[in-house]
Every structure is written in C-alpha cells, then in structure tokens.
Amino acid sequence: MENPFNTEGAFTSSQTKITNLISVRLDDKNFKQWKQQVSSVIRGFSLQKYINNPVVPEQFLSDADRTAGTVNPLYQAWENQDALVCTWLLSTILDSLLAKVVDYTYSSEVWDEIHRHFETLLNTKARLKENKLLTITNCLSITNKKHRMITNKNLQSITSTTIAAPPLSPHEQEPSTFGASRSWMKNEGT
C-alpha cells in the first residue's frame, strides 16, 4: 500500500484516506477498539518503523557535519516522516487525553505513553474489581458463618428440648397399627 506520507513532509492523497480508516478517536473507554484500528493502519502502511523500536539514522555523519550543522539526509527524511506519523496519531486522540502526551516529540514516544497510561488504567480497574469481588466473597463468608451459627444454635435448642422432655405416657402415645388391628379382631369374633 502506498505510504500516505512522502519524505518531503507534504500530505499526499493517501493521507486523507488514512484518517478515514479510523472510525473512533481514543478516549478513556475505547482503548482496545482504537488500538485495533490504529495498529491495523500502522501495519497496512508499513509505519511500524516509526512506532515500534524505531531505528533512527544518525543526525550527523561526522563531527565536521555536526560543526557545520549539516544534517544527514536520511535522518532528515526519517524525522519528517515521523513528524507526520506523530501528527496523524495525535489526530486520533480526543483532547481530554492529549494532555498526557503533549510533552512527547516522536510517534514512538506518544505510542508508548498511551500504552503506559492505559495499562495503568486497566490494571487499576482490574484491582478494583478484584477488591470488590473479595469484599463480596468475605461478606458472603461472614453471612454463611452467621447462618451456620444460627442453625447450630437452633439445632442445639431443639436437641436440648428433645433430651429434656419427659417420656410420653401410654395415654399420650398414638395407638400402633398393630394394636388397632388386634382390637378390631377381638370385636369381630364376638
């Protein structure tokens, strides 16, 4: 795919197309969706060399060039391209998050800081969820323990009442089926 940025730093017609490939702008709630779209565009236009561990050409090829202020043309081309990639990357971020990356110059720095921010945010959310789950689990455990204690007290109360109750007299006991059958038989015979 044609690189949307040319080495002179001017926008090409593909530059306009690249911005249309991203349907979301990064905010605090859509990092994964944003990252998927932006990463796909970065790979599709072979821009990884600016984002992931960039290999930056030497700014000056010799001490004489440094003294004279003669910049390596490869460095200049890389810096121009990176500035455009960085500008594009920043254009995919909502203003509320731009403050987090305002101090960075290169696209790789912006990319890394965005990832650090969201990694911290996601880890914090995960810890909060874990703490909430532990709290709920502890509450359930305490509730279950109280329930067991109440049940045990009730069982002890029932058991002690049963043990303490005097035995039933023959008059209080229900007649057995066997006893009823015998009395019926006696009446039949007479």
mmCIF file with all atom_site columns, N, CA and C in Angstrom, residues 12-68:
data_model
loop_
_atom_site.group_PDB
_atom_site.id
_atom_site.type_symbol
_atom_site.label_atom_id
_atom_site.label_alt_id
_atom_site.label_comp_id
_atom_site.label_asym_id
_atom_site.label_entity_id
_atom_site.label_seq_id
_atom_site.pdbx_PDB_ins_code
_atom_site.Cartn_x
_atom_site.Cartn_y
_atom_site.Cartn_z
_atom_site.occupancy
_atom_site.B_iso_or_equiv
_atom_site.pdbx_formal_charge
_atom_site.auth_seq_id
_atom_site.auth_comp_id
_atom_site.auth_asym_id
_atom_site.auth_atom_id
_atom_site.pdbx_PDB_model_num
ATOM 1   N N  . THR A 1 12 ? -0.069  13.629 1.072  1.00 0.00 ? 12 THR A N  1
ATOM 2   C CA . THR A 1 12 ? -0.464  13.081 -0.223 1.00 0.00 ? 12 THR A CA 1
ATOM 3   C C  . THR A 1 12 ? -1.953  12.773 -0.170 1.00 0.00 ? 12 THR A C  1
ATOM 4   N N  . SER A 1 13 ? -2.512  12.332 -1.289 1.00 0.00 ? 13 SER A N  1
ATOM 5   C CA . SER A 1 13 ? -3.941  11.997 -1.305 1.00 0.00 ? 13 SER A CA 1
ATOM 6   C C  . SER A 1 13 ? -4.241  10.821 -0.378 1.00 0.00 ? 13 SER A C  1
ATOM 7   N N  . SER A 1 14 ? -3.265  9.942  -0.162 1.00 0.00 ? 14 SER A N  1
ATOM 8   C CA . SER A 1 14 ? -3.472  8.811  0.744  1.00 0.00 ? 14 SER A CA 1
ATOM 9   C C  . SER A 1 14 ? -3.576  9.261  2.193  1.00 0.00 ? 14 SER A C  1
ATOM 10  N N  . GLN A 1 15 ? -2.977  10.405 2.522  1.00 0.00 ? 15 GLN A N  1
ATOM 11  C CA . GLN A 1 15 ? -3.053  10.929 3.896  1.00 0.00 ? 15 GLN A CA 1
ATOM 12  C C  . GLN A 1 15 ? -4.507  11.143 4.294  1.00 0.00 ? 15 GLN A C  1
ATOM 13  N N  . THR A 1 16 ? -5.276  11.698 3.392  1.00 0.00 ? 16 THR A N  1
ATOM 14  C CA . THR A 1 16 ? -6.689  11.926 3.671  1.00 0.00 ? 16 THR A CA 1
ATOM 15  C C  . THR A 1 16 ? -7.393  10.597 3.880  1.00 0.00 ? 16 THR A C  1
ATOM 16  N N  . LYS A 1 17 ? -7.037  9.605  3.085  1.00 0.00 ? 17 LYS A N  1
ATOM 17  C CA . LYS A 1 17 ? -7.651  8.285  3.206  1.00 0.00 ? 17 LYS A CA 1
ATOM 18  C C  . LYS A 1 17 ? -7.296  7.625  4.538  1.00 0.00 ? 17 LYS A C  1
ATOM 19  N N  . ILE A 1 18 ? -6.087  7.830  5.018  1.00 0.00 ? 18 ILE A N  1
ATOM 20  C CA . ILE A 1 18 ? -5.660  7.183  6.257  1.00 0.00 ? 18 ILE A CA 1
ATOM 21  C C  . ILE A 1 18 ? -6.486  7.666  7.443  1.00 0.00 ? 18 ILE A C  1
ATOM 22  N N  . THR A 1 19 ? -6.854  8.930  7.458  1.00 0.00 ? 19 THR A N  1
ATOM 23  C CA . THR A 1 19 ? -7.667  9.428  8.568  1.00 0.00 ? 19 THR A CA 1
ATOM 24  C C  . THR A 1 19 ? -9.077  8.861  8.512  1.00 0.00 ? 19 THR A C  1
ATOM 25  N N  . ASN A 1 20 ? -9.547  8.518  7.333  1.00 0.00 ? 20 ASN A N  1
ATOM 26  C CA . ASN A 1 20 ? -10.885 7.939  7.200  1.00 0.00 ? 20 ASN A CA 1
ATOM 27  C C  . ASN A 1 20 ? -10.935 6.477  7.623  1.00 0.00 ? 20 ASN A C  1
ATOM 28  N N  . LEU A 1 21 ? -9.785  5.838  7.786  1.00 0.00 ? 21 LEU A N  1
ATOM 29  C CA . LEU A 1 21 ? -9.746  4.433  8.183  1.00 0.00 ? 21 LEU A CA 1
ATOM 30  C C  . LEU A 1 21 ? -9.994  4.234  9.673  1.00 0.00 ? 21 LEU A C  1
ATOM 31  N N  . ILE A 1 22 ? -9.898  5.290  10.433 1.00 0.00 ? 22 ILE A N  1
ATOM 32  C CA . ILE A 1 22 ? -10.093 5.214  11.879 1.00 0.00 ? 22 ILE A CA 1
ATOM 33  C C  . ILE A 1 22 ? -11.471 5.783  12.203 1.00 0.00 ? 22 ILE A C  1
ATOM 34  N N  . SER A 1 23 ? -12.354 4.924  12.714 1.00 0.00 ? 23 SER A N  1
ATOM 35  C CA . SER A 1 23 ? -13.723 5.378  12.990 1.00 0.00 ? 23 SER A CA 1
ATOM 36  C C  . SER A 1 23 ? -13.907 5.889  14.411 1.00 0.00 ? 23 SER A C  1
ATOM 37  N N  . VAL A 1 24 ? -12.921 5.679  15.272 1.00 0.00 ? 24 VAL A N  1
ATOM 38  C CA . VAL A 1 24 ? -13.037 6.147  16.659 1.00 0.00 ? 24 VAL A CA 1
ATOM 39  C C  . VAL A 1 24 ? -11.845 7.017  17.014 1.00 0.00 ? 24 VAL A C  1
ATOM 40  N N  . ARG A 1 25 ? -12.085 7.933  17.926 1.00 0.00 ? 25 ARG A N  1
ATOM 41  C CA . ARG A 1 25 ? -10.988 8.710  18.500 1.00 0.00 ? 25 ARG A CA 1
ATOM 42  C C  . ARG A 1 25 ? -10.820 8.228  19.933 1.00 0.00 ? 25 ARG A C  1
ATOM 43  N N  . LEU A 1 26 ? -9.588  8.074  20.328 1.00 0.00 ? 26 LEU A N  1
ATOM 44  C CA . LEU A 1 26 ? -9.271  7.492  21.630 1.00 0.00 ? 26 LEU A CA 1
ATOM 45  C C  . LEU A 1 26 ? -9.820  8.324  22.777 1.00 0.00 ? 26 LEU A C  1
ATOM 46  N N  . ASP A 1 27 ? -10.525 7.633  23.688 1.00 0.00 ? 27 ASP A N  1
ATOM 47  C CA . ASP A 1 27 ? -10.937 8.234  24.950 1.00 0.00 ? 27 ASP A CA 1
ATOM 48  C C  . ASP A 1 27 ? -10.671 7.209  26.053 1.00 0.00 ? 27 ASP A C  1
ATOM 49  N N  . ASP A 1 28 ? -11.130 7.475  27.260 1.00 0.00 ? 28 ASP A N  1
ATOM 50  C CA . ASP A 1 28 ? -10.843 6.576  28.383 1.00 0.00 ? 28 ASP A CA 1
ATOM 51  C C  . ASP A 1 28 ? -11.572 5.236  28.310 1.00 0.00 ? 28 ASP A C  1
ATOM 52  N N  . LYS A 1 29 ? -12.498 5.086  27.385 1.00 0.00 ? 29 LYS A N  1
ATOM 53  C CA . LYS A 1 29 ? -13.325 3.882  27.367 1.00 0.00 ? 29 LYS A CA 1
ATOM 54  C C  . LYS A 1 29 ? -13.145 2.993  26.145 1.00 0.00 ? 29 LYS A C  1
ATOM 55  N N  . ASN A 1 30 ? -12.397 3.430  25.140 1.00 0.00 ? 30 ASN A N  1
ATOM 56  C CA . ASN A 1 30 ? -12.357 2.642  23.897 1.00 0.00 ? 30 ASN A CA 1
ATOM 57  C C  . ASN A 1 30 ? -10.939 2.283  23.450 1.00 0.00 ? 30 ASN A C  1
ATOM 58  N N  . PHE A 1 31 ? -10.032 2.127  24.386 1.00 0.00 ? 31 PHE A N  1
ATOM 59  C CA . PHE A 1 31 ? -8.630  1.870  24.041 1.00 0.00 ? 31 PHE A CA 1
ATOM 60  C C  . PHE A 1 31 ? -8.462  0.645  23.138 1.00 0.00 ? 31 PHE A C  1
ATOM 61  N N  . LYS A 1 32 ? -9.088  -0.467 23.487 1.00 0.00 ? 32 LYS A N  1
ATOM 62  C CA . LYS A 1 32 ? -8.894  -1.696 22.701 1.00 0.00 ? 32 LYS A CA 1
ATOM 63  C C  . LYS A 1 32 ? -9.398  -1.532 21.267 1.00 0.00 ? 32 LYS A C  1
ATOM 64  N N  . GLN A 1 33 ? -10.545 -0.922 21.104 1.00 0.00 ? 33 GLN A N  1
ATOM 65  C CA . GLN A 1 33 ? -11.092 -0.689 19.763 1.00 0.00 ? 33 GLN A CA 1
ATOM 66  C C  . GLN A 1 33 ? -10.184 0.261  18.982 1.00 0.00 ? 33 GLN A C  1
ATOM 67  N N  . TRP A 1 34 ? -9.756  1.345  19.627 1.00 0.00 ? 34 TRP A N  1
ATOM 68  C CA . TRP A 1 34 ? -8.862  2.318  18.993 1.00 0.00 ? 34 TRP A CA 1
ATOM 69  C C  . TRP A 1 34 ? -7.552  1.645  18.590 1.00 0.00 ? 34 TRP A C  1
ATOM 70  N N  . LYS A 1 35 ? -6.971  0.890  19.515 1.00 0.00 ? 35 LYS A N  1
ATOM 71  C CA . LYS A 1 35 ? -5.681  0.239  19.247 1.00 0.00 ? 35 LYS A CA 1
ATOM 72  C C  . LYS A 1 35 ? -5.785  -0.723 18.069 1.00 0.00 ? 35 LYS A C  1
ATOM 73  N N  . GLN A 1 36 ? -6.870  -1.466 17.995 1.00 0.00 ? 36 GLN A N  1
ATOM 74  C CA . GLN A 1 36 ? -7.043  -2.405 16.884 1.00 0.00 ? 36 GLN A CA 1
ATOM 75  C C  . GLN A 1 36 ? -7.044  -1.663 15.550 1.00 0.00 ? 36 GLN A C  1
ATOM 76  N N  . GLN A 1 37 ? -7.787  -0.582 15.470 1.00 0.00 ? 37 GLN A N  1
ATOM 77  C CA . GLN A 1 37 ? -7.871  0.165  14.215 1.00 0.00 ? 37 GLN A CA 1
ATOM 78  C C  . GLN A 1 37 ? -6.543  0.842  13.879 1.00 0.00 ? 37 GLN A C  1
ATOM 79  N N  . VAL A 1 38 ? -5.946  1.514  14.850 1.00 0.00 ? 38 VAL A N  1
ATOM 80  C CA . VAL A 1 38 ? -4.692  2.236  14.604 1.00 0.00 ? 38 VAL A CA 1
ATOM 81  C C  . VAL A 1 38 ? -3.570  1.257  14.261 1.00 0.00 ? 38 VAL A C  1
ATOM 82  N N  . SER A 1 39 ? -3.489  0.143  14.977 1.00 0.00 ? 39 SER A N  1
ATOM 83  C CA . SER A 1 39 ? -2.448  -0.861 14.697 1.00 0.00 ? 39 SER A CA 1
ATOM 84  C C  . SER A 1 39 ? -2.587  -1.422 13.289 1.00 0.00 ? 39 SER A C  1
ATOM 85  N N  . SER A 1 40 ? -3.813  -1.642 12.863 1.00 0.00 ? 40 SER A N  1
ATOM 86  C CA . SER A 1 40 ? -4.038  -2.159 11.506 1.00 0.00 ? 40 SER A CA 1
ATOM 87  C C  . SER A 1 40 ? -3.568  -1.167 10.453 1.00 0.00 ? 40 SER A C  1
ATOM 88  N N  . VAL A 1 41 ? -3.843  0.108  10.661 1.00 0.00 ? 41 VAL A N  1
ATOM 89  C CA . VAL A 1 41 ? -3.392  1.141  9.716  1.00 0.00 ? 41 VAL A CA 1
ATOM 90  C C  . VAL A 1 41 ? -1.869  1.235  9.736  1.00 0.00 ? 41 VAL A C  1
ATOM 91  N N  . ILE A 1 42 ? -1.279  1.184  10.918 1.00 0.00 ? 42 ILE A N  1
ATOM 92  C CA . ILE A 1 42 ? 0.184   1.249  11.036 1.00 0.00 ? 42 ILE A CA 1
ATOM 93  C C  . ILE A 1 42 ? 0.822   0.103  10.253 1.00 0.00 ? 42 ILE A C  1
ATOM 94  N N  . ARG A 1 43 ? 0.300   -1.108 10.415 1.00 0.00 ? 43 ARG A N  1
ATOM 95  C CA . ARG A 1 43 ? 0.835   -2.255 9.669  1.00 0.00 ? 43 ARG A CA 1
ATOM 96  C C  . ARG A 1 43 ? 0.543   -2.127 8.181  1.00 0.00 ? 43 ARG A C  1
ATOM 97  N N  . GLY A 1 44 ? -0.672  -1.711 7.850  1.00 0.00 ? 44 GLY A N  1
ATOM 98  C CA . GLY A 1 44 ? -1.081  -1.613 6.448  1.00 0.00 ? 44 GLY A CA 1
ATOM 99  C C  . GLY A 1 44 ? -0.249  -0.630 5.648  1.00 0.00 ? 44 GLY A C  1
ATOM 100 N N  . PHE A 1 45 ? 0.215   0.427  6.280  1.00 0.00 ? 45 PHE A N  1
ATOM 101 C CA . PHE A 1 45 ? 1.033   1.429  5.597  1.00 0.00 ? 45 PHE A CA 1
ATOM 102 C C  . PHE A 1 45 ? 2.521   1.299  5.951  1.00 0.00 ? 45 PHE A C  1
ATOM 103 N N  . SER A 1 46 ? 2.901   0.176  6.577  1.00 0.00 ? 46 SER A N  1
ATOM 104 C CA . SER A 1 46 ? 4.305   -0.100 6.950  1.00 0.00 ? 46 SER A CA 1
ATOM 105 C C  . SER A 1 46 ? 4.919   1.044  7.760  1.00 0.00 ? 46 SER A C  1
ATOM 106 N N  . LEU A 1 47 ? 4.201   1.480  8.773  1.00 0.00 ? 47 LEU A N  1
ATOM 107 C CA . LEU A 1 47 ? 4.683   2.583  9.615  1.00 0.00 ? 47 LEU A CA 1
ATOM 108 C C  . LEU A 1 47 ? 5.273   2.095  10.942 1.00 0.00 ? 47 LEU A C  1
ATOM 109 N N  . GLN A 1 48 ? 5.397   0.777  11.118 1.00 0.00 ? 48 GLN A N  1
ATOM 110 C CA . GLN A 1 48 ? 5.931   0.233  12.361 1.00 0.00 ? 48 GLN A CA 1
ATOM 111 C C  . GLN A 1 48 ? 7.312   0.789  12.686 1.00 0.00 ? 48 GLN A C  1
ATOM 112 N N  . LYS A 1 49 ? 8.106   1.065  11.652 1.00 0.00 ? 49 LYS A N  1
ATOM 113 C CA . LYS A 1 49 ? 9.481   1.535  11.877 1.00 0.00 ? 49 LYS A CA 1
ATOM 114 C C  . LYS A 1 49 ? 9.517   2.878  12.603 1.00 0.00 ? 49 LYS A C  1
ATOM 115 N N  . TYR A 1 50 ? 8.380   3.565  12.663 1.00 0.00 ? 50 TYR A N  1
ATOM 116 C CA . TYR A 1 50 ? 8.311   4.829  13.398 1.00 0.00 ? 50 TYR A CA 1
ATOM 117 C C  . TYR A 1 50 ? 7.728   4.632  14.795 1.00 0.00 ? 50 TYR A C  1
ATOM 118 N N  . ILE A 1 51 ? 6.996   3.565  14.979 1.00 0.00 ? 51 ILE A N  1
ATOM 119 C CA . ILE A 1 51 ? 6.263   3.334  16.225 1.00 0.00 ? 51 ILE A CA 1
ATOM 120 C C  . ILE A 1 51 ? 6.983   2.359  17.151 1.00 0.00 ? 51 ILE A C  1
ATOM 121 N N  . ASN A 1 52 ? 7.366   1.212  16.621 1.00 0.00 ? 52 ASN A N  1
ATOM 122 C CA . ASN A 1 52 ? 7.935   0.135  17.435 1.00 0.00 ? 52 ASN A CA 1
ATOM 123 C C  . ASN A 1 52 ? 9.448   0.088  17.324 1.00 0.00 ? 52 ASN A C  1
ATOM 124 N N  . ASN A 1 53 ? 10.126  0.449  18.392 1.00 0.00 ? 53 ASN A N  1
ATOM 125 C CA . ASN A 1 53 ? 11.589  0.424  18.431 1.00 0.00 ? 53 ASN A CA 1
ATOM 126 C C  . ASN A 1 53 ? 12.205  1.035  17.179 1.00 0.00 ? 53 ASN A C  1
ATOM 127 N N  . PRO A 1 54 ? 11.957  2.291  16.950 1.00 0.00 ? 54 PRO A N  1
ATOM 128 C CA . PRO A 1 54 ? 12.453  2.908  15.709 1.00 0.00 ? 54 PRO A CA 1
ATOM 129 C C  . PRO A 1 54 ? 13.983  2.918  15.639 1.00 0.00 ? 54 PRO A C  1
ATOM 130 N N  . VAL A 1 55 ? 14.480  2.659  14.447 1.00 0.00 ? 55 VAL A N  1
ATOM 131 C CA . VAL A 1 55 ? 15.913  2.770  14.188 1.00 0.00 ? 55 VAL A CA 1
ATOM 132 C C  . VAL A 1 55 ? 16.101  4.127  13.513 1.00 0.00 ? 55 VAL A C  1
ATOM 133 N N  . VAL A 1 56 ? 16.630  5.059  14.272 1.00 0.00 ? 56 VAL A N  1
ATOM 134 C CA . VAL A 1 56 ? 16.767  6.438  13.795 1.00 0.00 ? 56 VAL A CA 1
ATOM 135 C C  . VAL A 1 56 ? 18.160  6.615  13.194 1.00 0.00 ? 56 VAL A C  1
ATOM 136 N N  . PRO A 1 57 ? 18.248  7.071  11.961 1.00 0.00 ? 57 PRO A N  1
ATOM 137 C CA . PRO A 1 57 ? 19.568  7.327  11.364 1.00 0.00 ? 57 PRO A CA 1
ATOM 138 C C  . PRO A 1 57 ? 20.314  8.394  12.174 1.00 0.00 ? 57 PRO A C  1
ATOM 139 N N  . GLU A 1 58 ? 21.623  8.344  12.096 1.00 0.00 ? 58 GLU A N  1
ATOM 140 C CA . GLU A 1 58 ? 22.442  9.354  12.782 1.00 0.00 ? 58 GLU A CA 1
ATOM 141 C C  . GLU A 1 58 ? 22.093  10.740 12.252 1.00 0.00 ? 58 GLU A C  1
ATOM 142 N N  . GLN A 1 59 ? 21.979  11.699 13.157 1.00 0.00 ? 59 GLN A N  1
ATOM 143 C CA . GLN A 1 59 ? 21.648  13.060 12.732 1.00 0.00 ? 59 GLN A CA 1
ATOM 144 C C  . GLN A 1 59 ? 22.802  13.679 11.937 1.00 0.00 ? 59 GLN A C  1
ATOM 145 N N  . PHE A 1 60 ? 24.011  13.407 12.370 1.00 0.00 ? 60 PHE A N  1
ATOM 146 C CA . PHE A 1 60 ? 25.201  13.924 11.676 1.00 0.00 ? 60 PHE A CA 1
ATOM 147 C C  . PHE A 1 60 ? 26.093  12.740 11.333 1.00 0.00 ? 60 PHE A C  1
ATOM 148 N N  . LEU A 1 61 ? 26.666  12.763 10.133 1.00 0.00 ? 61 LEU A N  1
ATOM 149 C CA . LEU A 1 61 ? 27.507  11.656 9.695  1.00 0.00 ? 61 LEU A CA 1
ATOM 150 C C  . LEU A 1 61 ? 28.935  11.775 10.197 1.00 0.00 ? 61 LEU A C  1
ATOM 151 N N  . SER A 1 62 ? 29.337  12.976 10.589 1.00 0.00 ? 62 SER A N  1
ATOM 152 C CA . SER A 1 62 ? 30.704  13.179 11.084 1.00 0.00 ? 62 SER A CA 1
ATOM 153 C C  . SER A 1 62 ? 30.712  14.377 12.028 1.00 0.00 ? 62 SER A C  1
ATOM 154 N N  . ASP A 1 63 ? 31.838  14.541 12.726 1.00 0.00 ? 63 ASP A N  1
ATOM 155 C CA . ASP A 1 63 ? 31.995  15.710 13.600 1.00 0.00 ? 63 ASP A CA 1
ATOM 156 C C  . ASP A 1 63 ? 32.007  16.995 12.784 1.00 0.00 ? 63 ASP A C  1
ATOM 157 N N  . ALA A 1 64 ? 32.576  16.913 11.583 1.00 0.00 ? 64 ALA A N  1
ATOM 158 C CA . ALA A 1 64 ? 32.607  18.096 10.707 1.00 0.00 ? 64 ALA A CA 1
ATOM 159 C C  . ALA A 1 64 ? 31.178  18.502 10.328 1.00 0.00 ? 64 ALA A C  1
ATOM 160 N N  . ASP A 1 65 ? 30.324  17.509 10.031 1.00 0.00 ? 65 ASP A N  1
ATOM 161 C CA . ASP A 1 65 ? 28.915  17.802 9.716  1.00 0.00 ? 65 ASP A CA 1
ATOM 162 C C  . ASP A 1 65 ? 28.216  18.425 10.929 1.00 0.00 ? 65 ASP A C  1
ATOM 163 N N  . ARG A 1 66 ? 28.529  17.912 12.123 1.00 0.00 ? 66 ARG A N  1
ATOM 164 C CA . ARG A 1 66 ? 27.929  18.451 13.347 1.00 0.00 ? 66 ARG A CA 1
ATOM 165 C C  . ARG A 1 66 ? 28.324  19.911 13.517 1.00 0.00 ? 66 ARG A C  1
ATOM 166 N N  . THR A 1 67 ? 29.605  20.182 13.345 1.00 0.00 ? 67 THR A N  1
ATOM 167 C CA . THR A 1 67 ? 30.112  21.548 13.491 1.00 0.00 ? 67 THR A CA 1
ATOM 168 C C  . THR A 1 67 ? 29.500  22.469 12.447 1.00 0.00 ? 67 THR A C  1
ATOM 169 N N  . ALA A 1 68 ? 29.382  21.963 11.235 1.00 0.00 ? 68 ALA A N  1
ATOM 170 C CA . ALA A 1 68 ? 28.847  22.774 10.138 1.00 0.00 ? 68 ALA A CA 1
ATOM 171 C C  . ALA A 1 68 ? 27.317  22.824 10.158 1.00 0.00 ? 68 ALA A C  1
#
